[in-house]
Coordinates of C-alpha atoms and ligand atoms in Angstrom, one line a residue:
X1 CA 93.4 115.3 111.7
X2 CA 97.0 116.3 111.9
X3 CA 100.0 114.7 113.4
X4 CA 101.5 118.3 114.0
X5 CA 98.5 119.3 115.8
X6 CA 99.8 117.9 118.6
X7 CA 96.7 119.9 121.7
X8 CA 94.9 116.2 120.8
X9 CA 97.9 114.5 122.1
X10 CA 97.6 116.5 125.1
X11 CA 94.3 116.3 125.5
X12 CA 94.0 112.3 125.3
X13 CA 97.2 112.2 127.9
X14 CA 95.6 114.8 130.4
X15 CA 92.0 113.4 130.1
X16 CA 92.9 109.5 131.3
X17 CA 95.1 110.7 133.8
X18 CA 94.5 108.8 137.3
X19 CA 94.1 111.0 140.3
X20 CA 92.8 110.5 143.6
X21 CA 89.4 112.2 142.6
X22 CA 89.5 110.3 139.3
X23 CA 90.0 107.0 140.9
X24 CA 87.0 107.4 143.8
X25 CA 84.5 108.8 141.3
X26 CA 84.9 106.5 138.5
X27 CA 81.5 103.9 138.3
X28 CA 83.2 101.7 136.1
X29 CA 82.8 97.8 137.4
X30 CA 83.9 94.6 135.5
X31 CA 81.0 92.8 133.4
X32 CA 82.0 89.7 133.6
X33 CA 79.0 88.8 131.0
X34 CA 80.7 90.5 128.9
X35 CA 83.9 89.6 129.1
X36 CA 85.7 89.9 125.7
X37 CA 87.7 86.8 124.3
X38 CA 90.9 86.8 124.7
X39 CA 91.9 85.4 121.6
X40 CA 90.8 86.4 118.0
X41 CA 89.7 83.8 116.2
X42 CA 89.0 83.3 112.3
X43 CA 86.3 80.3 112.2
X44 CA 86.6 79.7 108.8
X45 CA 90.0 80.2 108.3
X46 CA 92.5 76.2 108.6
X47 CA 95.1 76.8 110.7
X48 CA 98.8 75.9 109.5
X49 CA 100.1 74.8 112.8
X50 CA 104.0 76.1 113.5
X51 CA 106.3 73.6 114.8
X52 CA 106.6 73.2 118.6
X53 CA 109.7 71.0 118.8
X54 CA 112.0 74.1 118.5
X55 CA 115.8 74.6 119.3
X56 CA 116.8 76.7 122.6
X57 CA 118.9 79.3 121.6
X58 CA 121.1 78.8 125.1
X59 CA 122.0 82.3 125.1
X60 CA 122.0 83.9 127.9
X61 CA 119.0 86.6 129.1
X62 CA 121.2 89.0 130.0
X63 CA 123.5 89.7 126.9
X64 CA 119.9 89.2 124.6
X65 CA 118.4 91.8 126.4
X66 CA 120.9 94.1 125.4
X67 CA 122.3 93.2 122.5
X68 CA 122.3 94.9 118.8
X69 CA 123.8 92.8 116.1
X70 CA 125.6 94.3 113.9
X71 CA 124.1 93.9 110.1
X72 CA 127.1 92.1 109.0
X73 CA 127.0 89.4 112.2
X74 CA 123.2 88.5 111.2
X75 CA 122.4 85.2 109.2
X76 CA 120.1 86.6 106.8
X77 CA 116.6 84.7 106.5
X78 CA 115.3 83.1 109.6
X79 CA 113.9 79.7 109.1
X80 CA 110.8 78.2 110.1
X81 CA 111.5 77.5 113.4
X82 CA 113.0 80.7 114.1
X83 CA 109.9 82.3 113.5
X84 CA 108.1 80.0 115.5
X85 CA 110.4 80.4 118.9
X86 CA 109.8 84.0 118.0
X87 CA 106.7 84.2 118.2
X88 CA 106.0 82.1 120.9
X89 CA 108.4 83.4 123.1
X90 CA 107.0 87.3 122.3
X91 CA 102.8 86.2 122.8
X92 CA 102.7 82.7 123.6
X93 CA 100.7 81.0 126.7
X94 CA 103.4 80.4 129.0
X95 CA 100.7 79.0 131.8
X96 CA 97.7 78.6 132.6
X97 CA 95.1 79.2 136.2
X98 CA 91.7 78.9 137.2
X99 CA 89.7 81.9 138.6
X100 CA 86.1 82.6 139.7
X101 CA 86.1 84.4 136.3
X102 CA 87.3 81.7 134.4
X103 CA 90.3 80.5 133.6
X104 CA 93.3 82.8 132.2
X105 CA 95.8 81.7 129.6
X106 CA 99.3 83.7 130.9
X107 CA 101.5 84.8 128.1
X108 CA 104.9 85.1 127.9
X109 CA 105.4 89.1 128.4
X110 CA 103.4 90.9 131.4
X111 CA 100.2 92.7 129.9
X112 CA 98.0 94.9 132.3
X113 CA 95.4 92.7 133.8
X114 CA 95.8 90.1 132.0
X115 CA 94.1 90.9 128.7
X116 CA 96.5 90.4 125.9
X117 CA 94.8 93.5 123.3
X118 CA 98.1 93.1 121.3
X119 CA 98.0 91.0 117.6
X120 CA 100.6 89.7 115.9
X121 CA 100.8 89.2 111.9
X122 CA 103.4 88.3 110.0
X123 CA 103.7 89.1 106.4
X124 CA 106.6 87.4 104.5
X125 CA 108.3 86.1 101.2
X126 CA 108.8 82.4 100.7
X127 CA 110.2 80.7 103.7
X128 CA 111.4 76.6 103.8
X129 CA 108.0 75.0 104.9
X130 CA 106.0 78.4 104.7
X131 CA 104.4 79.7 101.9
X132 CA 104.7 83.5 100.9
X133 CA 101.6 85.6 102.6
X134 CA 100.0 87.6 105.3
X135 CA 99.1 85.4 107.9
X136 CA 97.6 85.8 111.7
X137 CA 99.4 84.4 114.7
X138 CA 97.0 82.8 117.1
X139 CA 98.6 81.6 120.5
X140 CA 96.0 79.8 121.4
X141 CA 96.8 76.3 119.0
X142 CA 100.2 78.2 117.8
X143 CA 99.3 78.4 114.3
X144 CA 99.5 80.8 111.3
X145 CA 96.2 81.4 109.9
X146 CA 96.5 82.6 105.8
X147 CA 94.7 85.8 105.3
X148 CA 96.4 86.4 101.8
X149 CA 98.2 84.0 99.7
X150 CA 101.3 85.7 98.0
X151 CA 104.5 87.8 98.6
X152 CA 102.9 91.5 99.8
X153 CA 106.1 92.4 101.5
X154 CA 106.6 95.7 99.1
X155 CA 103.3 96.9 100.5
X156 CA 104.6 96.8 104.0
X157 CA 107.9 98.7 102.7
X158 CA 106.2 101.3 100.4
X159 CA 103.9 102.2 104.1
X160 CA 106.9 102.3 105.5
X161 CA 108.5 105.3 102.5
X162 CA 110.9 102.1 101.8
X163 CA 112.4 102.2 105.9
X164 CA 115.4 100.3 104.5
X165 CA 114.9 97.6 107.3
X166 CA 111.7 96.3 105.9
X167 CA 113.2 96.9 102.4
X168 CA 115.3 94.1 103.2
X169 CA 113.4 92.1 105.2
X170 CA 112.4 88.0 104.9
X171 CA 109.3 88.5 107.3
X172 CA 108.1 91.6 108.7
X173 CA 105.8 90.5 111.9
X174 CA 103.2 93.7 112.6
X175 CA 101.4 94.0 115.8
X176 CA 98.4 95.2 116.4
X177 CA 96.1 96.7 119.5
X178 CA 92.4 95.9 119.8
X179 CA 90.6 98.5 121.7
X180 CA 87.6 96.2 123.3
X181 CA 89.6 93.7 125.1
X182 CA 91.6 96.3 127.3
X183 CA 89.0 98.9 127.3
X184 CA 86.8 96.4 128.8
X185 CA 88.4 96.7 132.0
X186 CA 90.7 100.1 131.4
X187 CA 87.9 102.2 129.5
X188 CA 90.1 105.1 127.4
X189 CA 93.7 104.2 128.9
X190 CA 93.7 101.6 126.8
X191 CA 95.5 103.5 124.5
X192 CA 98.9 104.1 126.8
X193 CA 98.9 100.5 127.6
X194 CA 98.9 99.8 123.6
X195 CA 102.2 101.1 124.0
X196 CA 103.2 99.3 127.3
X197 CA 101.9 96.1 126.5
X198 CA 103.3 95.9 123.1
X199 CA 106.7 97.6 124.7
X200 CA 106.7 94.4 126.7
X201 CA 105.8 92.0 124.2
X202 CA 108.5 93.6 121.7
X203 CA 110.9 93.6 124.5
X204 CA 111.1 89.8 124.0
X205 CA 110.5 89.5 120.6
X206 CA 113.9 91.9 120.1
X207 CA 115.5 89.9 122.5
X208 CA 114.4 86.0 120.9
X209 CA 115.9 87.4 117.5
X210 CA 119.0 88.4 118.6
X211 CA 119.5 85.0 120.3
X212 CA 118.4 83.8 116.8
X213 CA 121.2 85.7 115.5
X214 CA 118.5 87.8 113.4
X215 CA 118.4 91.4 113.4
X216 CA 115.4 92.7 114.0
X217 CA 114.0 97.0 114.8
X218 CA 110.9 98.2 115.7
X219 CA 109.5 100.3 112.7
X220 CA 106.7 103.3 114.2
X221 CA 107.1 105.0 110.6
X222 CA 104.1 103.9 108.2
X223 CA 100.8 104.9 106.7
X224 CA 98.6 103.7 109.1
X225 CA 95.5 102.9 106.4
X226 CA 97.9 101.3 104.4
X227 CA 98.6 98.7 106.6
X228 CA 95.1 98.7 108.3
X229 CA 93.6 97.6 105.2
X230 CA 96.7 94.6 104.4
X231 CA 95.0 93.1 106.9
X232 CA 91.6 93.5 107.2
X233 CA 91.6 95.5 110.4
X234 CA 88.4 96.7 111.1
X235 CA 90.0 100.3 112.2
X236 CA 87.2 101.5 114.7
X237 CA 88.0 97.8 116.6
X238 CA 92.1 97.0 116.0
X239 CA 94.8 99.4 114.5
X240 CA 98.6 98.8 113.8
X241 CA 100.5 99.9 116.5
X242 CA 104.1 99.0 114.9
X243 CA 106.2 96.9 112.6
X244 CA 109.2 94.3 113.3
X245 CA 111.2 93.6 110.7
X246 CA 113.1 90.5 110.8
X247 CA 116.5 89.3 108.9
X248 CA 117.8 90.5 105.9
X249 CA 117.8 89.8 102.2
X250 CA 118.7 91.6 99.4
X251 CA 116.8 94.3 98.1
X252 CA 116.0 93.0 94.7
X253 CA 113.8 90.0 96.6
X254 CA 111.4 92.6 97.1
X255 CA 108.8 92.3 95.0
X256 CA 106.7 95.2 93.4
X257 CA 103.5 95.9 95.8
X258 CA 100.0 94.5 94.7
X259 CA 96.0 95.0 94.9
X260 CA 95.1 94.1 98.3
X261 CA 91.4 94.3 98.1
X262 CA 89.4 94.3 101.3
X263 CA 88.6 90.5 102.5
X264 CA 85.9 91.3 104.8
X265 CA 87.0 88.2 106.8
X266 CA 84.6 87.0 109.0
X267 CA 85.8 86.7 113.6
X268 CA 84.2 85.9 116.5
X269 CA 83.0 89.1 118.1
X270 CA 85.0 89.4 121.4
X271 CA 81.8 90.1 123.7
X272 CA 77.9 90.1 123.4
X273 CA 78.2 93.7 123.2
X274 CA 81.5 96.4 122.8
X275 CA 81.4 99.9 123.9
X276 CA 83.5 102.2 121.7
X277 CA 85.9 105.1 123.6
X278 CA 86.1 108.5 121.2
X279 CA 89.0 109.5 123.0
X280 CA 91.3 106.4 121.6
X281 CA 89.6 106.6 118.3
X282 CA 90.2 110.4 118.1
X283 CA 94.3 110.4 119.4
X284 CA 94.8 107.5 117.4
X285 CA 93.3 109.1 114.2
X286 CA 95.2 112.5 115.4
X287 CA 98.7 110.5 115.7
X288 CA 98.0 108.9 111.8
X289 CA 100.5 109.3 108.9
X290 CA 98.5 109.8 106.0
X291 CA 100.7 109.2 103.1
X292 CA 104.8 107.8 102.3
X293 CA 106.0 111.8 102.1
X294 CA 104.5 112.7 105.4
X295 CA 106.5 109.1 107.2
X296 CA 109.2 109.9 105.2
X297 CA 109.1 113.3 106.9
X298 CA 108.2 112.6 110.2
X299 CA 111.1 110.2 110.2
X300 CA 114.2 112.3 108.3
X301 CA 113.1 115.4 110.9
X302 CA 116.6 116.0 113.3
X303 CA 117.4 114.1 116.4
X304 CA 115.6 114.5 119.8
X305 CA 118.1 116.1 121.9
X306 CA 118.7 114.5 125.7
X307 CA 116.7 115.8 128.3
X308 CA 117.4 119.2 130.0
X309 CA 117.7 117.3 133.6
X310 CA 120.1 114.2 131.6
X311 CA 122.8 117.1 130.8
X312 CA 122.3 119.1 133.5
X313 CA 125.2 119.7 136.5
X314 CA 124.5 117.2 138.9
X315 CA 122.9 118.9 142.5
X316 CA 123.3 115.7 144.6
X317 CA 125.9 113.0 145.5
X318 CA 126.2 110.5 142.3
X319 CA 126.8 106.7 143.0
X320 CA 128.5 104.8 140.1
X321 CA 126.7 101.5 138.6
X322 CA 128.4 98.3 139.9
X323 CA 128.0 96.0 137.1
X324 CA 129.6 92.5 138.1
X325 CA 131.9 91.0 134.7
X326 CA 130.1 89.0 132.6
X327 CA 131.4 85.7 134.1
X328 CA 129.6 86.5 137.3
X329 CA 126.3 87.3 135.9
X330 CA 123.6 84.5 135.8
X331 CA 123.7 82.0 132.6
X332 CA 120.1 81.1 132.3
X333 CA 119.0 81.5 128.9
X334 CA 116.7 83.6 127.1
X335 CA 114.3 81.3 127.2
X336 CA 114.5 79.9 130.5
X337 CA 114.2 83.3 131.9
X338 CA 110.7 84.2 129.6
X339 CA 109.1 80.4 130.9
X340 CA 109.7 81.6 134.8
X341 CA 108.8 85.4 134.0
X342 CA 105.3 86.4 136.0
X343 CA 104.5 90.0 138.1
X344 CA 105.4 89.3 141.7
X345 CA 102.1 89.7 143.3
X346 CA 103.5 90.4 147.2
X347 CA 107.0 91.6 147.9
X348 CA 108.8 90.6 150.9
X349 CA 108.8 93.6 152.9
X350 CA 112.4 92.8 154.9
X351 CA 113.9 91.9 151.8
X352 CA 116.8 93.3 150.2
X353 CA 118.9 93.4 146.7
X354 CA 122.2 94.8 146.1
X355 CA 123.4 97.9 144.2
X356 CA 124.9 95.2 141.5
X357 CA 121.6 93.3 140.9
X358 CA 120.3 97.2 140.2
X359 CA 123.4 97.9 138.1
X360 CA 122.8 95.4 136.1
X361 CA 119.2 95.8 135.7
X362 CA 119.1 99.4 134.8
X363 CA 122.7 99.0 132.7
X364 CA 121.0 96.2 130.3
X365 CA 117.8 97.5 129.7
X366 CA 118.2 100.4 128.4
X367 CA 120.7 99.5 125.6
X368 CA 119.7 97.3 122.6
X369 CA 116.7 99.3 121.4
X370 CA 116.8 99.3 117.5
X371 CA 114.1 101.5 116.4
X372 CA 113.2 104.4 113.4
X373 CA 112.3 106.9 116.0
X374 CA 115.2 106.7 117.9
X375 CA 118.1 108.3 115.9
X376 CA 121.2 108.5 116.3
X377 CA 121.1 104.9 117.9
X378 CA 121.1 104.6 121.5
X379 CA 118.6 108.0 121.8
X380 CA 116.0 107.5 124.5
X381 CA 113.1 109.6 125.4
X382 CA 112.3 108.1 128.7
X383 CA 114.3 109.6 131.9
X384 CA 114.2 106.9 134.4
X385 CA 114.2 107.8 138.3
X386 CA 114.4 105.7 141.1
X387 CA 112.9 105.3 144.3
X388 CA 115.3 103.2 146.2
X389 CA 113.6 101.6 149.6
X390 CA 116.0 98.4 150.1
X391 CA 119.3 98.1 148.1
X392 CA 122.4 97.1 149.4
X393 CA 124.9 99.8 148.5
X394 CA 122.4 102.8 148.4
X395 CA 121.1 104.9 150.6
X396 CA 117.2 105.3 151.0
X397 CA 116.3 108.1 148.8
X398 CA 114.6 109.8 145.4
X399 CA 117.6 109.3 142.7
X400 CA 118.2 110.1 138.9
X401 CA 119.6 107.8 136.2
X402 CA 122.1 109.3 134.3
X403 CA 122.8 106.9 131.6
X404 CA 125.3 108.8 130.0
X405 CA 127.3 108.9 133.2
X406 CA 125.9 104.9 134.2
X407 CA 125.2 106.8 137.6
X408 CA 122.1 107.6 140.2
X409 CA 121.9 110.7 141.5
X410 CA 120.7 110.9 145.0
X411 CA 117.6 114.4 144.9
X412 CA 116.7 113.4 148.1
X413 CA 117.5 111.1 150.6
X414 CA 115.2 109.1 153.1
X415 CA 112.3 106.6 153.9
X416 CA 109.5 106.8 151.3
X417 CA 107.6 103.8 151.7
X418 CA 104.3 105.6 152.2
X419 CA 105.2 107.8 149.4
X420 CA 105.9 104.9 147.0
X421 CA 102.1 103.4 148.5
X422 CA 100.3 106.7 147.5
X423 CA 102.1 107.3 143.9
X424 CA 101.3 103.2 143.1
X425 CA 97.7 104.0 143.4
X426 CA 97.6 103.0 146.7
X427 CA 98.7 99.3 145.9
X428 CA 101.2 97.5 148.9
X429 CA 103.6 96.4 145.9
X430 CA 105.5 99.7 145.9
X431 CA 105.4 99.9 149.0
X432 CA 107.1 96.6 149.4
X433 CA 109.5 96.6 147.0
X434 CA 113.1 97.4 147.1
X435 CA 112.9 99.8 144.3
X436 CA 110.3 101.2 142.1
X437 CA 111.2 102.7 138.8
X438 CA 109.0 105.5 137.4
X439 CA 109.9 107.0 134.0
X440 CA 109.1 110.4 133.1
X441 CA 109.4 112.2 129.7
X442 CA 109.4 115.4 128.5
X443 CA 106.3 115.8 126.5
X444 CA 106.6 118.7 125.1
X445 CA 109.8 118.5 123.7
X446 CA 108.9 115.2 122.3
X447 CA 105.8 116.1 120.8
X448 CA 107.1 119.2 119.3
X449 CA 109.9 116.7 117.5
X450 CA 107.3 113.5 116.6
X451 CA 103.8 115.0 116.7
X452 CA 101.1 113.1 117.7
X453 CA 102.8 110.5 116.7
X454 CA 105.7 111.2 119.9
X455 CA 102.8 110.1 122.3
X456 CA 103.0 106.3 120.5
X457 CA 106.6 106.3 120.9
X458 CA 107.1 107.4 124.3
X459 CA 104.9 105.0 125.8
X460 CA 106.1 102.2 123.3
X461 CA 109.3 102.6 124.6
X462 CA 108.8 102.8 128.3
X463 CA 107.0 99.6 127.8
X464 CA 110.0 98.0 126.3
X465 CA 112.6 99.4 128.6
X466 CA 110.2 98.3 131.3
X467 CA 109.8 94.3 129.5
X468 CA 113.6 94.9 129.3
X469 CA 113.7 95.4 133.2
X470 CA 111.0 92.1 133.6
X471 CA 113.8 90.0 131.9
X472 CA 116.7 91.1 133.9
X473 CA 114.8 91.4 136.6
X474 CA 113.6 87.3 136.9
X475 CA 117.5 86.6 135.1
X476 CA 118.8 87.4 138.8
X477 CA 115.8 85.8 140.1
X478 CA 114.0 88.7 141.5
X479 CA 110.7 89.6 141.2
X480 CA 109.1 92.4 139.4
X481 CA 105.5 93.8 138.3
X482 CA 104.4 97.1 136.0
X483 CA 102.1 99.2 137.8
X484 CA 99.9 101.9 137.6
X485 CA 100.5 105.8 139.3
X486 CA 98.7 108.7 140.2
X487 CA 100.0 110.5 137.1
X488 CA 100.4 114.6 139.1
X489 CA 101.5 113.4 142.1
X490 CA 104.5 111.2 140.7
X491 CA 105.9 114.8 139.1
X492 CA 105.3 116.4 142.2
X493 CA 107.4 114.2 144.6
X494 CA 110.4 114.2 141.8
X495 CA 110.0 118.1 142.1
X496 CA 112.0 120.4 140.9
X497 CA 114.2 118.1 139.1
X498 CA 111.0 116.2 137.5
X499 CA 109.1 119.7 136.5
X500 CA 107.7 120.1 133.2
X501 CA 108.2 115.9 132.9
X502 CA 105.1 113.8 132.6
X503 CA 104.8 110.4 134.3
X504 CA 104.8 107.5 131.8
X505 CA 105.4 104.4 133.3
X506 CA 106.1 102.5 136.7
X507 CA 107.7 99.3 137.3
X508 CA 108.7 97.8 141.0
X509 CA 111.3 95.2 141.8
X510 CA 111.8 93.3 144.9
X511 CA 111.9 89.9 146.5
X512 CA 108.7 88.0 145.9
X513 CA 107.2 86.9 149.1
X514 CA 107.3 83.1 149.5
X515 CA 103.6 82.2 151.2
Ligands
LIG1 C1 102.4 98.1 132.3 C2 101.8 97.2 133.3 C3 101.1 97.7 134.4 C4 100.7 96.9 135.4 N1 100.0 97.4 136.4 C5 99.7 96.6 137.5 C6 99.1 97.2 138.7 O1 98.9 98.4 138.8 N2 98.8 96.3 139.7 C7 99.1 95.0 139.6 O2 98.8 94.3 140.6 N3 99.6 94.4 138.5 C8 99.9 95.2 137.4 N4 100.5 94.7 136.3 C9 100.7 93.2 136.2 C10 99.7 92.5 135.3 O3 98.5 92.3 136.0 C11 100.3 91.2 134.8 O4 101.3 91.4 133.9 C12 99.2 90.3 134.2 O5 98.3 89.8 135.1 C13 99.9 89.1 133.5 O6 100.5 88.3 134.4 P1 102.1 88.0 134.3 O7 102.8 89.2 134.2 O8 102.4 87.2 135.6 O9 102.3 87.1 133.1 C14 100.9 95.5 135.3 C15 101.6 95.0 134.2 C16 102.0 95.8 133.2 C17 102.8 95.3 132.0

C-alpha cells in the first residue's frame, strides 16, 4: 500500500457515501446482543486513580477555543492535575441516562451515537506523583492504567521523524480509534467519524491546555506501526489516529528510544462477536507512513494553497462578521461550558439568533488550530458554507465563509427549510435550526498534497472546527448537534460555487426547544 496512491482514498470516500438509494436499501439493524462495551477495559491491569479534586482554570470558553500560546507564554511541564482536568474534560463522562438499551455514560465532547470509538494514551517522562510510562486512560473510574513502566517518549518522537513538538514534550497523550464500537452501528463510515469524533474530542483537549497555560498541537505525522505496537494495539481492532503533544521541556530530557516488545495484554472483548469492515482496514492501511523518511516527507512537502472558491472575486453581496468586544462576550469558563455541552435534540422552530452570536461562533472556531499538517499556521482545508434559515441580521439564503475577508457571501438568497430537511438525511434538526453549517473540501487538491493520508486530515479537522463550533455554540447558550448528509446532494444545492468540493461535515445550531 502507498500513501501516494491516493484512487483508495477515493474509493473508501465514494463507497460509504449516503444517498437516498443507499439509505433505503441498507439491511443493517442494531443488535443490541451484541452491543460492544463502551469502555476498554484491562482486567488484570491496577488502576492508578488521577485526582478528581482539580482546579478550574476560570478562563473563559470563548478566548480557549481560540487561543494559540505563544512557546515563550507556556509554563513548561504540566503537573498532575493538569493532566487530569485534561483528560477528563477531552473524554470524561459528563452524565449519565437510562434507555431501553441500557444505560449510556455521556462524555464530555459529542461523538456520533453515542459510542465513544476514540482511546486515549498518554506516554510521558517523570511527572510529580506519576511515574515515567505508557499508560491507558479509562473514563470510566478516571484512572491511568500502566501498560509500560519507563520513559519511551523518544519512541513517540523518532515515529514522529523528531516533529520538534513531541521532541520537547513532558507527555505526549495519543488517541486512538477502535473500529467495532462505531462500526457496530455505522458499518464502514466508521472511518470518517474517527476523524470527527476525535476532531471533537481534540477540540477540547486543545482548548483545556491552553486554559492550562500548556501548549499543546495535534501531530498526524508518524509511522503508524511504530506507535501501534508502543501500545499493544491489536491493529485489525484499534489504530492511532493522532498524537497531542503537551508542554515543553528541553530537548536533552529526551531520552534515547528503547525495546518495546509486544505485551500481548489481555481486554475484555467488546461484544460476543465483531464483524470486521475491509474497506476501513484497507484506507487505513492505504493512508499508513511506513517509515521516519516517508513522515519526514509527507510533512516538509509545500503548503496547501486556499481554495479556488476562498480567493475567488466575490459573485454575491458580502455581509461583514459582527463580532461583539470581548467585554460583551459571555464569561463562563472553559469548563462550565464542556459540563452543560450536549446535541440539542429538537430546535425551536420560531426561534431566532443574531448575526453576532454567528459572528462569534464562526470567528472563534476556526482560529487556534495548532497542527503538523496545517502549515504556514492558520492554513485550513475545510471551506465552511452556511445555510442561514433564522439569524437576525441576515437574510435567508445559501452563503460562503470567507475567512480571510471574516465575511459570508450570500450565492443565493431564500427559504430552504425543506432543502436543509433533505440534505440532513431527512432529520427535523436542520430543518429547525437557525443555521446549519456544512463544510466542503476540495479533495483533490488535498489529496494530491497529503496522500492518503489528506483523507485523515480533512475529516480530523472538520471535526475539530465543528467541536470548536459545540463550545461556542453552548458559551452563548445555544444549542447545537453534528449531523449526518446526503453526501451528492449537499454539492449539488451549493452548485456552482461548491463544484468539484466534497461534503465533509454538517453541524446545525439553533435554539433548543424547551418541552
Ligand atoms: C459528527 C457528529 C454527527 C452526528 N450526527 C447526528 C445525526 O445525524 N443525528 C442526530 O440526531 N445526532 C447526531 N449527532 C449527535 C450525537 O448523537 C451525540 O453527540 C451523542 O449522542 C452524544 O451526546 P451529546 O453530544 O449530547 O454528549 C452527531 C454528533 C457528531 C459529533
Amino acid at each position: 500500500m502507498n500513501n501516494s496512491d491516493i484512487q483508495a482514498a477515493w474509493r473508501y470516500h465514494d463507497g460509504t457515501k449516503h444517498s437516498h438509494w443507499s439509505i433505503r436499501n441498507n439491511p443493517h439493524f442494531l443488535d443490541w446482543a451484541n452491543r460492544p462495551l463502551p469502555f476498554k477495559i484491562y482486567p488484570k491491569i491496577e488502576p492508578l486513580p488521577l485526582p478528581r479534586d482539580v482546579s478550574q482554570t476560570e478562563v473563559t470558553a470563548l478566548s480557549a477555543i481560540s487561543e494559540t500560546l505563544a512557546s515563550s507564554q507556556a509554563s513548561s511541564v504540566p503537573a498532575l492535575q493538569d493532566l487530569a482536568r485534561i483528560l477528563y474534560f477531552s473524554a470524561g463522562i459528563t452524565k449519565h441516562r437510562a434507555y431501553p438499551g441500557g444505560e449510556i455514560y455521556f462524555r464530555a465532547a459529542a461523538c456520533t451515537g453515542a459510542l465513544y470509538e476514540i482511546e486515549l494514551y498518554v506516554v510521558t517522562g517523570d511527572l510529580a506523583g506519576l511515574d515515567a510510562g505508557a499508560y491507558h486512560f479509562n473514563p470510566a473510574d478516571v484512572s491511568l492504567r500502566l501498560l509500560r513502566n519507563g520513559d519511551f517518549r523518544g519512541n513517540v518522537a523518532r515515529a514522529t521523524a523528531m516533529e520538534p513538538a513531541v521532541v520537547h514534550a513532558p507527555v505526549t497523550i495519543i488517541c486512538t480509534g477502535t473500529y467495532w464500537r462505531n462500526a457496530w452501528k455505522y458499518q464502514a463510515r466508521t472511518y470518517r467519524h474517527f476523524g470527527w469524533d476525535g476532531g471533537t474530542l481534540v477540540a477540547n483537549m486543545l482548548a483545556v491546555a491552553a486554559a492550562s497555560g500548556l501548549l499543546a498541537e495535534i501531530v498526524l505525522g508518524f509511522v503508524d506501526a511504530e506507535v501501534n505496537r508502543l501500545l499493544d494495539l491489536d491493529a485489525r481492532r484499534e489504530v492511532s489516529l493522532f498524537l497531542v503533544p503537551l508542554g515543553r521541556a528541553s530537548e536533552s530530557s529526551l531520552p534515547a528510544p528503547r525495546e518495546a516488545p509486544a505485551l500481548g495484554l489481555e481486554t475484555i472483548p467488546l461484544s460476543p462477536r465483531e464483524v470486521e469492515y475491509s474497506e476501513m482496514l484497507q484506507m487505513h492501511a492505504a493512508s499508513s507512513l511506513e517509515s521516519e523518511v516517508e513522515v519526514a516527507q509527507w510533512r516538509g512537502k509545500p503548503p496547501v494553497l486556499p481554495s479556488s472558491s476562498a480567493s475567488a472575486g466575490l459573485i454575491g453581496e458580502e455581509v461583514q462578521l459582527q463580532r461583539p468586544p470581548e467585554e460583551e462576550q459571555p464569561k463562563d469558563s472553559i469548563e462550565q461550558v464542556i459540563l452543560r455541552r450536549g446535541s440539542t435534540r429538537a430546535f425551536d422552530r420560531t426561534a431566532s439568533i443574531t448575526l453576532a452570536q454567528v459572528s462569534t461562533i464562526l470567528d472563534s472556531a476556526t482560529q487556534g488550530l495548532p497542527a503538523d499538517f496545517l502549515q504556514p499556521p492558520g492554513t485550513q482545508l475545510n471551506d465552511l458554507y452556511l445555510i442561514v434559515q433564522s439569524v437576525q441580521g441576515l437574510k435567508p439564503g445559501a452563503y460562503f465563509f470567507r475567512r480571510a475577508q471574516k465575511s459570508l457571501e450570500l450565492l443565493k438568497e431564500g427559504e430552504f427549510r425543506a432543502e436543509a430537511h433533505h440534505l440532513g438525511l431527512e432529520q427535523q434538526l436542520p430543518a429547525d435550526a437557525c443555521v446549519n453549517i456544512f463544510f466542503l473540501a476540495d479533495l483533490n487538491r488535498i489529496l494530491e498534497r497529503y496522500g492518503n493520508r489528506g483523507y485523515r486530515a480533512v475529516q480530523l479537522e472538520a471535526g475539530v472546527i465543528g467541536g470548536k463550533i459545540y463550545l461556542a455554540a453552548y458559551a452563548q447558550r445555544l444549542g447545537a448537534t453534528g449531523l449526518t448528509f446526503f453526501d451528492d446532494d449537499v454539492i449539488d444545492f451549493l452548485s456552482p460555487h461548491a463544484k468539484g468540493k466534497s461534503a465533509v461535515f454538517l453541524l446545525a445550531i439553533g435554539r433548543p426547544l424547551k418541552r
